[in-house]
Coordinates of C-alpha atoms in Angstrom, one line a residue:
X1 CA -46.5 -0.4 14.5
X2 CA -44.9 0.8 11.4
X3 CA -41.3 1.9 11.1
X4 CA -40.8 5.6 10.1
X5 CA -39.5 5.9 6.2
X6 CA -36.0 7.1 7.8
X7 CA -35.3 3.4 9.4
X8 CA -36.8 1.7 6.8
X9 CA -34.1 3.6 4.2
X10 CA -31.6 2.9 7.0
X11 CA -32.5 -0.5 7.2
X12 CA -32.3 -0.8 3.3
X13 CA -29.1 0.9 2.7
X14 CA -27.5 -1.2 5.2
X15 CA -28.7 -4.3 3.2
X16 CA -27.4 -3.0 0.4
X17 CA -24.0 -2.4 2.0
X18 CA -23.4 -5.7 3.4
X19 CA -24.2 -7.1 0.2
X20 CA -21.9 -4.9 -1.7
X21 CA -18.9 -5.9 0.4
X22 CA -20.1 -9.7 0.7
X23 CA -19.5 -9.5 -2.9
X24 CA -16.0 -7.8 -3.2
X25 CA -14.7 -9.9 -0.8
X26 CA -15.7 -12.6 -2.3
X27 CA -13.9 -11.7 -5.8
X28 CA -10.6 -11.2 -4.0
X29 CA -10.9 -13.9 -1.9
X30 CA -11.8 -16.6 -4.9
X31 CA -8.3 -14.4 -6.3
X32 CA -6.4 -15.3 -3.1
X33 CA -7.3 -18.5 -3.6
X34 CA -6.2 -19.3 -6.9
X35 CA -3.5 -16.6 -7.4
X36 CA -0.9 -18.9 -7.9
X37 CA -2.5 -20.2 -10.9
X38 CA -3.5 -16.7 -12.4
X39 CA -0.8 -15.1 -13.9
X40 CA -3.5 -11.9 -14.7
X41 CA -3.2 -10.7 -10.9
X42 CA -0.3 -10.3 -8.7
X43 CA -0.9 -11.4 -4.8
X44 CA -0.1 -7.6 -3.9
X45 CA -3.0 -6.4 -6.2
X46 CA -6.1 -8.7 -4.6
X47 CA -4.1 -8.0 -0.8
X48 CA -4.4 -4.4 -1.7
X49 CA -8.2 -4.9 -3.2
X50 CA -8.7 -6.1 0.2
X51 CA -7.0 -3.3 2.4
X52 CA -9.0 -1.2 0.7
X53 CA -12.5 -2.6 1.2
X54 CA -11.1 -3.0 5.3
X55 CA -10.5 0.9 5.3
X56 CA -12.8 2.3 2.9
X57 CA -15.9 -0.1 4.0
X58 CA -15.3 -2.1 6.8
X59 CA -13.5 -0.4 9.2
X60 CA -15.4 1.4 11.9
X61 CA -19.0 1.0 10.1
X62 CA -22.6 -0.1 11.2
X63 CA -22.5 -2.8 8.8
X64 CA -24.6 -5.9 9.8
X65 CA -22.6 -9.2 10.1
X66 CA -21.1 -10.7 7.0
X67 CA -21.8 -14.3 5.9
X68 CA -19.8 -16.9 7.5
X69 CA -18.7 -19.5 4.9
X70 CA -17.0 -16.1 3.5
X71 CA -15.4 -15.7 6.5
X72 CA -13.8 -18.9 6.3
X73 CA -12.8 -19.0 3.5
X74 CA -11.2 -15.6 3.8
X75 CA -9.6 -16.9 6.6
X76 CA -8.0 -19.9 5.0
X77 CA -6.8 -17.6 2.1
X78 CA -5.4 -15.3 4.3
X79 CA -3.5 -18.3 6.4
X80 CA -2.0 -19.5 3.0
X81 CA -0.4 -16.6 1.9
X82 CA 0.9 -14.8 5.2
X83 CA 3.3 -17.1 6.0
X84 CA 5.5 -16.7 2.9
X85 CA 9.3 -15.8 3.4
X86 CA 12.1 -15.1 1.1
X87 CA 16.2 -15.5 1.8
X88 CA 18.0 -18.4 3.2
X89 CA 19.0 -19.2 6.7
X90 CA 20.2 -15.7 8.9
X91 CA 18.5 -13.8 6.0
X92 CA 15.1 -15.8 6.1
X93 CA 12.1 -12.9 6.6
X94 CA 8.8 -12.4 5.5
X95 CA 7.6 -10.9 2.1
X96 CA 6.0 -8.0 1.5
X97 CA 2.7 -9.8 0.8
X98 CA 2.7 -11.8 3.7
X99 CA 3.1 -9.0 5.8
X100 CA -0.1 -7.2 4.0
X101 CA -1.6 -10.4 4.7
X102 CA -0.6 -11.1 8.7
X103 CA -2.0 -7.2 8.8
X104 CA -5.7 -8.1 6.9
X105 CA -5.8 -11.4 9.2
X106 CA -5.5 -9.1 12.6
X107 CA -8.2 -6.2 11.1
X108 CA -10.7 -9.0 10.1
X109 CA -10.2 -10.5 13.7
X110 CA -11.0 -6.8 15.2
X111 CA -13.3 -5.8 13.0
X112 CA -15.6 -8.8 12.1
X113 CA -17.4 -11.5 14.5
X114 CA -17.9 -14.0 11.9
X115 CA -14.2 -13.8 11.5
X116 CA -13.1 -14.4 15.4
X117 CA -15.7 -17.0 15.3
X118 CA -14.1 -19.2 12.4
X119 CA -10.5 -18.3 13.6
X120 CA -11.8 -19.7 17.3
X121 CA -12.4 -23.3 15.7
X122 CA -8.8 -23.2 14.5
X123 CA -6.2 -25.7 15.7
X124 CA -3.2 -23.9 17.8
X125 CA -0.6 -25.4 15.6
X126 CA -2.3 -24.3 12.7
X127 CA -2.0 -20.5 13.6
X128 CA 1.4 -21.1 14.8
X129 CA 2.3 -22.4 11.7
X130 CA 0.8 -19.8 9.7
X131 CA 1.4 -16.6 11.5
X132 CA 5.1 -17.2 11.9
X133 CA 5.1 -15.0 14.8
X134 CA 8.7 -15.6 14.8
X135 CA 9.6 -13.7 12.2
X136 CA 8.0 -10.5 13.1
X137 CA 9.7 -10.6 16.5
X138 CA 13.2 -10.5 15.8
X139 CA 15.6 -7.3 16.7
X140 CA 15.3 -7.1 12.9
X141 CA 12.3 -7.2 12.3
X142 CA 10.8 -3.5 11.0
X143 CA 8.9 -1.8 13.4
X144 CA 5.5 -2.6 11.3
X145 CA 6.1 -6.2 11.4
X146 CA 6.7 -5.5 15.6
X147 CA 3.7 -3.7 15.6
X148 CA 1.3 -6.4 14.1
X149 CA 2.7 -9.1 15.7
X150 CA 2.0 -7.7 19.4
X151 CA -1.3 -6.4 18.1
X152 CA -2.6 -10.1 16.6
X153 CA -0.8 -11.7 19.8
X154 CA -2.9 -9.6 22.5
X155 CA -5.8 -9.8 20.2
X156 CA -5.6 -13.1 20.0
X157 CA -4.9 -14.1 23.8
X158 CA -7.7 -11.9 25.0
X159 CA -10.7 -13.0 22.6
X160 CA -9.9 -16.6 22.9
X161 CA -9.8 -18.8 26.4
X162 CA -7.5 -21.3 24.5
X163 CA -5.0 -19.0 23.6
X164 CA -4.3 -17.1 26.8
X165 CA -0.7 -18.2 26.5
X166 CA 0.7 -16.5 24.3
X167 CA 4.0 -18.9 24.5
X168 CA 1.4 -21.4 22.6
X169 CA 1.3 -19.6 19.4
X170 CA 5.2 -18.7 18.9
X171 CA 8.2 -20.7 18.0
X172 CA 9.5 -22.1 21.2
X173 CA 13.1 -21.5 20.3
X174 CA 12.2 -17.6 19.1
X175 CA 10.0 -17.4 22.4
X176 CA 13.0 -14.8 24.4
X177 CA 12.7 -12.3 20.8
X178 CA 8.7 -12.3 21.7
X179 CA 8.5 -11.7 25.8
X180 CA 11.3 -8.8 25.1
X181 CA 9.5 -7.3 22.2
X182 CA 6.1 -7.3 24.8
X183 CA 7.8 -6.0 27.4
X184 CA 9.2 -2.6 24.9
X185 CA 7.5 0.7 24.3
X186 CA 6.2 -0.6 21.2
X187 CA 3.9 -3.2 22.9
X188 CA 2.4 -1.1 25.5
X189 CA 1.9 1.4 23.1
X190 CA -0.3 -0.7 20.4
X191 CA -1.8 -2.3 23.6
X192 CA -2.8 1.0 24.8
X193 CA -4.0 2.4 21.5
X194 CA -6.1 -1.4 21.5
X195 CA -7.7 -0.5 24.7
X196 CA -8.7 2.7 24.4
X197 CA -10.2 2.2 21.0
X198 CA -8.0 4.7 19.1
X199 CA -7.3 3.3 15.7
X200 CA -3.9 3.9 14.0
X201 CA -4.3 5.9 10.8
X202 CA -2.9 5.0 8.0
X203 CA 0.5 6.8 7.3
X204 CA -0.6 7.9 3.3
X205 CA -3.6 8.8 2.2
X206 CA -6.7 6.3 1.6
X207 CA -6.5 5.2 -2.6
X208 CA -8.6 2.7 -4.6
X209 CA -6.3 0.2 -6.1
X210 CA -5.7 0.3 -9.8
X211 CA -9.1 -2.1 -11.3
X212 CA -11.9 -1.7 -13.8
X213 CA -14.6 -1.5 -11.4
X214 CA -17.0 -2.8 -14.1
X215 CA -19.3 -4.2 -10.6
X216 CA -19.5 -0.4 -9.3
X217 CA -22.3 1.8 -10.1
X218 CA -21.4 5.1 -11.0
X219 CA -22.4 6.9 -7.4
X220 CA -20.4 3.9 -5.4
X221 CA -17.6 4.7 -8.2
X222 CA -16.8 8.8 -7.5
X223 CA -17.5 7.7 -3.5
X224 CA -14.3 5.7 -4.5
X225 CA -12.3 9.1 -5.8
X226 CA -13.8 11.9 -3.0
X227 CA -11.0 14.5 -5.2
X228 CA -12.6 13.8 -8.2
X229 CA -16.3 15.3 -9.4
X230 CA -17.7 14.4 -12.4
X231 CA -18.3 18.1 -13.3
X232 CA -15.1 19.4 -12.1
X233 CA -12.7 16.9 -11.7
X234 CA -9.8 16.9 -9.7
X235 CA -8.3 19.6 -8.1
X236 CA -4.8 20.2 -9.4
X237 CA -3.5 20.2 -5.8
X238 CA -4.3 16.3 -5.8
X239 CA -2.5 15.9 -8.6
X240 CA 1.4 14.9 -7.4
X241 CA 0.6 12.6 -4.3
X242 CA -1.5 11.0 -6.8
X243 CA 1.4 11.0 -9.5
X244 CA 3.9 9.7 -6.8
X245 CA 1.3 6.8 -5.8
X246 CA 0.5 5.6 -9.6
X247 CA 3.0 6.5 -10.8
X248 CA 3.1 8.1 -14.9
X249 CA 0.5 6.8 -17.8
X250 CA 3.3 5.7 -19.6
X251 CA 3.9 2.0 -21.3
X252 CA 6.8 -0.2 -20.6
X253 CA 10.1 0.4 -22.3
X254 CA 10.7 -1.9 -25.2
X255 CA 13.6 -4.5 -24.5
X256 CA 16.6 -3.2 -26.8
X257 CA 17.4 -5.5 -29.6
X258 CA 20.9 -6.8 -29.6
X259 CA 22.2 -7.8 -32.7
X260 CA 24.8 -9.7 -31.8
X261 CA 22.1 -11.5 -29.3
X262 CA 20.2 -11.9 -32.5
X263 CA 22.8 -13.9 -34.2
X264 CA 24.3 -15.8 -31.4
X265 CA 20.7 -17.3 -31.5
X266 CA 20.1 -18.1 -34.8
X267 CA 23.7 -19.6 -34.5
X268 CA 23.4 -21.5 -31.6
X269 CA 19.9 -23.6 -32.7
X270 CA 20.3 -27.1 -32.7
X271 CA 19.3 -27.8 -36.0
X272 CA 22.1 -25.2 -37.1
X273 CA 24.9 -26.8 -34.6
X274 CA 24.3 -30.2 -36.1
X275 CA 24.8 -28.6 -40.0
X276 CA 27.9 -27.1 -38.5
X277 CA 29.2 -30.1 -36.9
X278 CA 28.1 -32.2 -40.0
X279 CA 30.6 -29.7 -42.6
X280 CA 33.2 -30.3 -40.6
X281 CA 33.6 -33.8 -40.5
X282 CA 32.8 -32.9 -44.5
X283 CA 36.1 -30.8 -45.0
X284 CA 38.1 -33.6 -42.5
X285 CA 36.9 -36.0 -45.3
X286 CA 38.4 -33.4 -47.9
X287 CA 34.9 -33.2 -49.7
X288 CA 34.9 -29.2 -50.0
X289 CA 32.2 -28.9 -52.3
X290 CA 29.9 -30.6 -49.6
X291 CA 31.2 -28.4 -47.0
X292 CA 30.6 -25.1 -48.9
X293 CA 27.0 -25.8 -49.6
X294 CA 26.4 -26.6 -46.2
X295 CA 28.2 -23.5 -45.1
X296 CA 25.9 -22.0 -47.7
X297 CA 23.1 -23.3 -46.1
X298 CA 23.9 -22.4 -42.4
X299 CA 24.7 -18.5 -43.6
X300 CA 21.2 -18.5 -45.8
X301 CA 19.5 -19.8 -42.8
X302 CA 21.3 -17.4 -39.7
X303 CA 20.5 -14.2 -42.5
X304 CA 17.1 -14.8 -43.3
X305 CA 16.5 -15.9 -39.7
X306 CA 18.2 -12.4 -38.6
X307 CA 16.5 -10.5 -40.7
X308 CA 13.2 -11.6 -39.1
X309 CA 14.0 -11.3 -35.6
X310 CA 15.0 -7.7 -36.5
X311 CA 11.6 -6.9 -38.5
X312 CA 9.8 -8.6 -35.4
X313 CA 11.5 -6.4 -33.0
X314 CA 10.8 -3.4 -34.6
X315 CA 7.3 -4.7 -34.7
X316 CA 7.6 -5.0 -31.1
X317 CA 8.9 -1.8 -30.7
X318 CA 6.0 0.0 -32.2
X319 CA 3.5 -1.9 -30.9
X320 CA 4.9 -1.3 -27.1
X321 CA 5.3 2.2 -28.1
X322 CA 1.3 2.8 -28.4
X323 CA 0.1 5.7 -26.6
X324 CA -2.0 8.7 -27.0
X325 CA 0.0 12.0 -26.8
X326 CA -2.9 14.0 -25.4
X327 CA -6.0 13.8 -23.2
X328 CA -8.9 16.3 -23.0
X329 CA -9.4 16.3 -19.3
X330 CA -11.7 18.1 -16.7
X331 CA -9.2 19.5 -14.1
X332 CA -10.1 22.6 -11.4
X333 CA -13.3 22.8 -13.7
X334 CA -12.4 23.6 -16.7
X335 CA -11.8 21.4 -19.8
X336 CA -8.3 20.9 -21.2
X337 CA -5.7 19.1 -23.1
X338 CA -2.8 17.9 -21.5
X339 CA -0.1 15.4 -21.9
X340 CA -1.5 11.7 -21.3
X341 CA 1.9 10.3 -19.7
X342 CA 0.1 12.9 -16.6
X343 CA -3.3 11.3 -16.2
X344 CA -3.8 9.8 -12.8
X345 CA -6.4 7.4 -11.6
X346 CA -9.4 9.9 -10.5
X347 CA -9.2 12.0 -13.6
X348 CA -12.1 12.7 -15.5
X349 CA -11.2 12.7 -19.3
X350 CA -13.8 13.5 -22.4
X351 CA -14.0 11.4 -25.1
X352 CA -14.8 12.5 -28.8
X353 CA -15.4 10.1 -31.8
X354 CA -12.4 9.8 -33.8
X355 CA -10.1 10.0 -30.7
X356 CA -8.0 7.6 -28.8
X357 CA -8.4 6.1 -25.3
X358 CA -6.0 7.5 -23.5
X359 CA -6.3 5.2 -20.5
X360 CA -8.6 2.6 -18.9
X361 CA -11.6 4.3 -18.2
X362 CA -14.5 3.4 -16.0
X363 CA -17.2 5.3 -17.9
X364 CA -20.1 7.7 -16.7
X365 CA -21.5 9.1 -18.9
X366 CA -22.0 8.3 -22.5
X367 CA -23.8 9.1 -25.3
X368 CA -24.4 6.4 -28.1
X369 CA -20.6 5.6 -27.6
X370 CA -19.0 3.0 -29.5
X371 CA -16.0 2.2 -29.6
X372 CA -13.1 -0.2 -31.7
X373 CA -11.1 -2.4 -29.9
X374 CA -9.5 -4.3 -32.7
X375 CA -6.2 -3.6 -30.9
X376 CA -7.0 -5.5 -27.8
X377 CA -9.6 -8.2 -28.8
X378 CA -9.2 -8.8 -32.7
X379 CA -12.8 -8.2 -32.8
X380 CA -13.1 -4.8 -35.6
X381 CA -16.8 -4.2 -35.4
X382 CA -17.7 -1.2 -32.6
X383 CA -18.4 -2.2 -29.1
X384 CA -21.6 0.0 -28.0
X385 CA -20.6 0.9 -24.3
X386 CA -22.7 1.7 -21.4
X387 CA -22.5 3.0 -17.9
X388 CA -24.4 0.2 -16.3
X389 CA -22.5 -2.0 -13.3
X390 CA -21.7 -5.6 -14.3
X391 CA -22.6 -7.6 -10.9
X392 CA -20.2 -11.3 -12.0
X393 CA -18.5 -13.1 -9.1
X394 CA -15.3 -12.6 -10.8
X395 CA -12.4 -10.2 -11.9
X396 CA -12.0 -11.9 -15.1
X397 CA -14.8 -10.6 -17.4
X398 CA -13.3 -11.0 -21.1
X399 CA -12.7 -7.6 -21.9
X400 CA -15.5 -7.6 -24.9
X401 CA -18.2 -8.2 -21.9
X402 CA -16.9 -4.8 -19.9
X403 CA -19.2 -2.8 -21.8
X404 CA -19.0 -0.3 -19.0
X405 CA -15.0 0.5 -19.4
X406 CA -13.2 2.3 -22.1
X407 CA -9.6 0.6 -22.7
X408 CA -5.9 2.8 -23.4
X409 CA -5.0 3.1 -27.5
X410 CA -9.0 1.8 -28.4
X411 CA -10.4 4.4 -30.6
X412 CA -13.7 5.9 -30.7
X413 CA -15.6 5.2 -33.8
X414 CA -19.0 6.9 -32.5
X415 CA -20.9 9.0 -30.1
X416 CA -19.2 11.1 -27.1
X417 CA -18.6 10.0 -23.4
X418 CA -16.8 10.7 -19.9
X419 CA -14.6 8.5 -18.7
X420 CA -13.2 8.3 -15.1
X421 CA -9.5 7.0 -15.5
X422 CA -8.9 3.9 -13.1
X423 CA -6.1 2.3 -14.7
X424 CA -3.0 4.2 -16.0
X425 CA 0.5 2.9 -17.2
X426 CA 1.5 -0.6 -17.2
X427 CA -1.9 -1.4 -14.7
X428 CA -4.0 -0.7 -18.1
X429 CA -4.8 -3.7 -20.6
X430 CA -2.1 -2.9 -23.0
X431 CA 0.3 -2.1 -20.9
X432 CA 0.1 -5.9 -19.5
X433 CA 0.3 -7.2 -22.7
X434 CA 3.2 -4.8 -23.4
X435 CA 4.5 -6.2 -19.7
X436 CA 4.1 -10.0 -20.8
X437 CA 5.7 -8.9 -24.5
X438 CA 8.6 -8.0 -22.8
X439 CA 9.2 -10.8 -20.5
X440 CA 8.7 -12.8 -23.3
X441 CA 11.0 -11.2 -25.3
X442 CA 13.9 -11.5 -22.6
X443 CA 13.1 -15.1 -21.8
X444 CA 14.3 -18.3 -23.0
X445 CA 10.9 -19.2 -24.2
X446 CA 10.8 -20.9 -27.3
X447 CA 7.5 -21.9 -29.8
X448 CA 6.2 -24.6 -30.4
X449 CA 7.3 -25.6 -34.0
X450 CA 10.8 -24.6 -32.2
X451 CA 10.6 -27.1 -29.8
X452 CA 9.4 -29.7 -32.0
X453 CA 12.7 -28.9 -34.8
X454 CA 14.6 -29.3 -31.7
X455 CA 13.3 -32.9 -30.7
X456 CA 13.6 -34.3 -34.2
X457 CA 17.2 -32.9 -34.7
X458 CA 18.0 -34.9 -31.4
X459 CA 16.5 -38.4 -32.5
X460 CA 18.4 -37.4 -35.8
X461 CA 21.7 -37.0 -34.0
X462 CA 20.8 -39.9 -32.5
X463 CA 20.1 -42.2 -35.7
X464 CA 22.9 -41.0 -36.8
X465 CA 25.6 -42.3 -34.1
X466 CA 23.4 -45.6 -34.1
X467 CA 23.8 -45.8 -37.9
X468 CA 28.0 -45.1 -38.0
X469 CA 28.8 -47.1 -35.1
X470 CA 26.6 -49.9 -36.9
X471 CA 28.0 -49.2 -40.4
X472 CA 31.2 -49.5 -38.7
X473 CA 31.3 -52.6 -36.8
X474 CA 30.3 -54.6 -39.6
X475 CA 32.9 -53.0 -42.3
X476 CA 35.3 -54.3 -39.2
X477 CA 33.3 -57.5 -39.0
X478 CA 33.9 -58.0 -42.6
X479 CA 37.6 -57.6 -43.2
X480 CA 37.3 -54.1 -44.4
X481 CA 39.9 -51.4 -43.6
X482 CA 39.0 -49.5 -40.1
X483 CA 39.9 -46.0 -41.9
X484 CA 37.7 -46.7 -45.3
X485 CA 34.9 -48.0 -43.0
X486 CA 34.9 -44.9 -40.9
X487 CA 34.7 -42.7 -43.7
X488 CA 31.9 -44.3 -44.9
X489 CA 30.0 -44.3 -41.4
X490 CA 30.7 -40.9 -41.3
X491 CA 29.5 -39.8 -44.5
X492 CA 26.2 -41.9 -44.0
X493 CA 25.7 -40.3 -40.3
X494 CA 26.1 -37.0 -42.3
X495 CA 23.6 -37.9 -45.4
X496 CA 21.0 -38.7 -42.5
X497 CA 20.6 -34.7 -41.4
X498 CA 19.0 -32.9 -43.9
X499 CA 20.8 -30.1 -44.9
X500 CA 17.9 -28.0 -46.0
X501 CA 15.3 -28.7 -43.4
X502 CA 16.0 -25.5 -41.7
X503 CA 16.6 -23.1 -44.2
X504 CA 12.7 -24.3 -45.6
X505 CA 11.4 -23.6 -42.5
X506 CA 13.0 -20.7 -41.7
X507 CA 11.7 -19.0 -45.4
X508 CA 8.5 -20.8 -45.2
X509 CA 7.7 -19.1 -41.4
X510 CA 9.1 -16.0 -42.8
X511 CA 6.2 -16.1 -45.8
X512 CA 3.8 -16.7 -43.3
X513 CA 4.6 -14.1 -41.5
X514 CA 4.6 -11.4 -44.4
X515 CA 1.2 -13.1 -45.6
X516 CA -0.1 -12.6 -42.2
X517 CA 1.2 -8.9 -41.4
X518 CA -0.3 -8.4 -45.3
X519 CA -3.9 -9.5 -44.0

């Protein structure tokens, strides 16, 4: 007997579902993974890419069971990262993250069977050790952190035989902080909401997190954004509490330049400390002419070597300060033009050639759309974009593959499109690269050629001493005057640095710089 068309769509869709969130789980759980070796995503942003495929897909749906090697390995992801903590002794808690984490860990175990089953085969001390129950317990521990902990405590003691004591998966000496907090209101009342199947809703309103969605069709995309239409776009009255949650699409402040910073740098280099060390014992041997040109020397160098940090930090500045003043958006249906630092993710925005990118876009419609990305990849031939998902197991497409996404401050050298923003601010492409700019700028970071001056005026210094004490000890071993003999070792330690080694390189990086700002 055949099935009517109505299952067999049923059947289908559900198919489709579980594969969809098989594979977005299994992009944020290869993140969770290896997010300590990715400095491109934060732990918050896969832990939030998880929360919201729990509550946007998981939670209370018909969806078939999901793969269990996934499982586990979610699971082990999940164990590694929720028992982070931060302080020292009295002021030891748990982070952020692992809390987000410790939260995931107890949904997963409610909501997925494959889960509980792999968590089952789990050794006691294992969970002890990773839950750090503990922690969450404590009289000063917030009331979330209470709540989870009695939540994953009676959902673990109930589904598993071998965890009925509960005293089995807490720190014995933190055991007291745990049998009070399960004796409080706040236990029987997360108990009671357990048993009755009520399920806690979520204090602010359900958001995608900030990504490029280049995997998403466009239909699975606006389910994402139920505010936004692709005709009429969002409603104005959506507008704040999206605002307050991502915040303006506005780039990083520029690090302020510091002149005095700026010499105290150029003054402070090795190379330079040695030339300045090296004059002095010039003028102590009263030869003044030797000491002027290498004072010469050290204020050529610290004035050419200014006046390129300076340049390159107005460079900096302008290329930090890229934006696009305006966006043509579609708001309450109508199209209009308003200030881009206002976008939100969920806006739909209308794209004309000639025009910047006034945000990342996820695009959904387009019409022989090209655009120049020169900014972002080097690459200044036209990319021809599409609307078409990208299915990759990864996050990390190179952003000349995400033919499906329009990028902030690229321009549009053909056709017309409409883009659904999904990335404002310092989430889009250049505002990371304006993000990593910045901590660059502010660190102690030094290049390469830097380093390398630095090594070889230390083996210099080196040579040097070897090469006076040596002189020295045989003038001594020979009769010779101690005084003369020092002299001379001294004037041959200073003969081995060479005075113009910096100011060459200092001019020569500065012409490469011009030649390559000139190309």
């Amino acid at each position: 007997m055949s099935k009517p068309p109505e299952a067999v769509i049923e059947v289908i869709s559900l198919r489709d579902g579980k594969a969809s969130i098989e594979h977005q789980i299994d992009i944020h759980v290869l993140d969770l993974v290896d997010v300590a070796n990715n400095t491109d995503i934060s732990l918050r942003e896969v832990l939030e890419g998880l929360r919201y495929v729990m509550d946007f897909r998981l939670k209370g749906s018909r969806q078939p069971n999901l793969e269990p090697e996934l499982m586990r390995r979610l699971c082990e992801g999940l164990m590694l990262n929720m028992g982070h903590t931060e302080g020292v002794l009295l002021r030891k808690r748990t982070t952020e993250e692992a809390d987000m984490a410790f939260s995931l860990f107890g949904e997963f175990l409610e909501e997925v069977e494959e889960f509980r089953t792999i968590v089952s085969t789990k050794q006691i001390s294992d969970l002890r050790h990773s839950l750090k129950i503990h922690y969450r317990c404590q009289p000063s521990s917030t009331l979330s952190q209470k709540q989870s902990a009695v939540s994953i405590i009676h959902l673990l003691t109930t589904s598993f035989a071998h965890l009925a004591d509960w005293r089995d998966l807490v720190k014995e000496s933190e055991q007291d902080d745990m049998e009070r907090l399960l004796a409080s209101p706040i236990a029987k009342e997360v108990i009671s909401a357990e048993k009755s199947g009520r399920v806690m809703q979520p204090s602010a309103p359900l958001l995608p997190p900030p990504a490029l969605y280049f995997d998403r069709s466009v239909p699975k995309l606006m389910k994402m954004f139920p505010s936004s239409d692709p005709e009429r776009g969002l409603p104005s009255e959506a507008v704040p509490a999206l605002l307050e949650r991502y915040g303006l699409n506005k780039l990083p402040d520029p690090p302020k330049p510091s002149v005095w910073r700026m010499l105290w740098t150029q003054l402070t280099d090795f190379m330079v400390l040695i030339l300045l060390a090296a004059s002095i014992v010039t003028g102590a041997e009263q030869d003044f002419k030797g000491m002027a040109v290498l004072l010469v020397v050290i204020v050529l160098n610290t004035a050419i070597g200014f006046t390129q940090e300076w340049k390159a930090s107005r460079a900096l500045d302008a290329l930090m300060r890229l934006g696009v003043p305006q966006a043509q958006v579609i708001r309450d249906g109508k199209a209009q033009h308003i200030d881009s630092s206002l976008l939100v993710p969920g806006d739909i925005v209308i794209l004309d050639e000639g025009e910047s990118v006034p945000a990342d876009l996820r695009l959904i419609e387009v019409a022989q759309l090209e655009a120049v990305e020169a900014v972002l990849t080097g690459e200044s031939l036209p990319v021809l974009k599409s609307i078409e998902a990208i299915k990759v197991r990864s996050r990390k497409l190179p952003l000349g593959d995400c033919r499906g996404n329009a990028f902030m401050t690229t321009v549009i050298a053909r056709g017309r499109a409409k883009g659904l923003v999904v990335r404002t601010g310092a989430d889009t492409e250049i505002g990371r690269i304006s993000t990593a700019i910045s901590a660059g700028a502010n660190s102690k970071m030094r290049t390469p050629i830097q380093r390398k001056l630095s090594r070889l005026g230390k083996y210099l210094v080196l040579l040097a001493i070897v090469l006076c004490v040596l002189v020295v000890v045989i003038g001594i071993a020979w009769k010779n005057p101690i005084r003369e003999m020092v002299n001379v070792g001294l004037t041959l330690a200073v003969s081995v640095i060479p005075e113009g080694l910096v100011a060459v390189v200092t001019v020569t990086m500065a012409l490469g710089v011009r030649r390559m700002a000139a190309r």
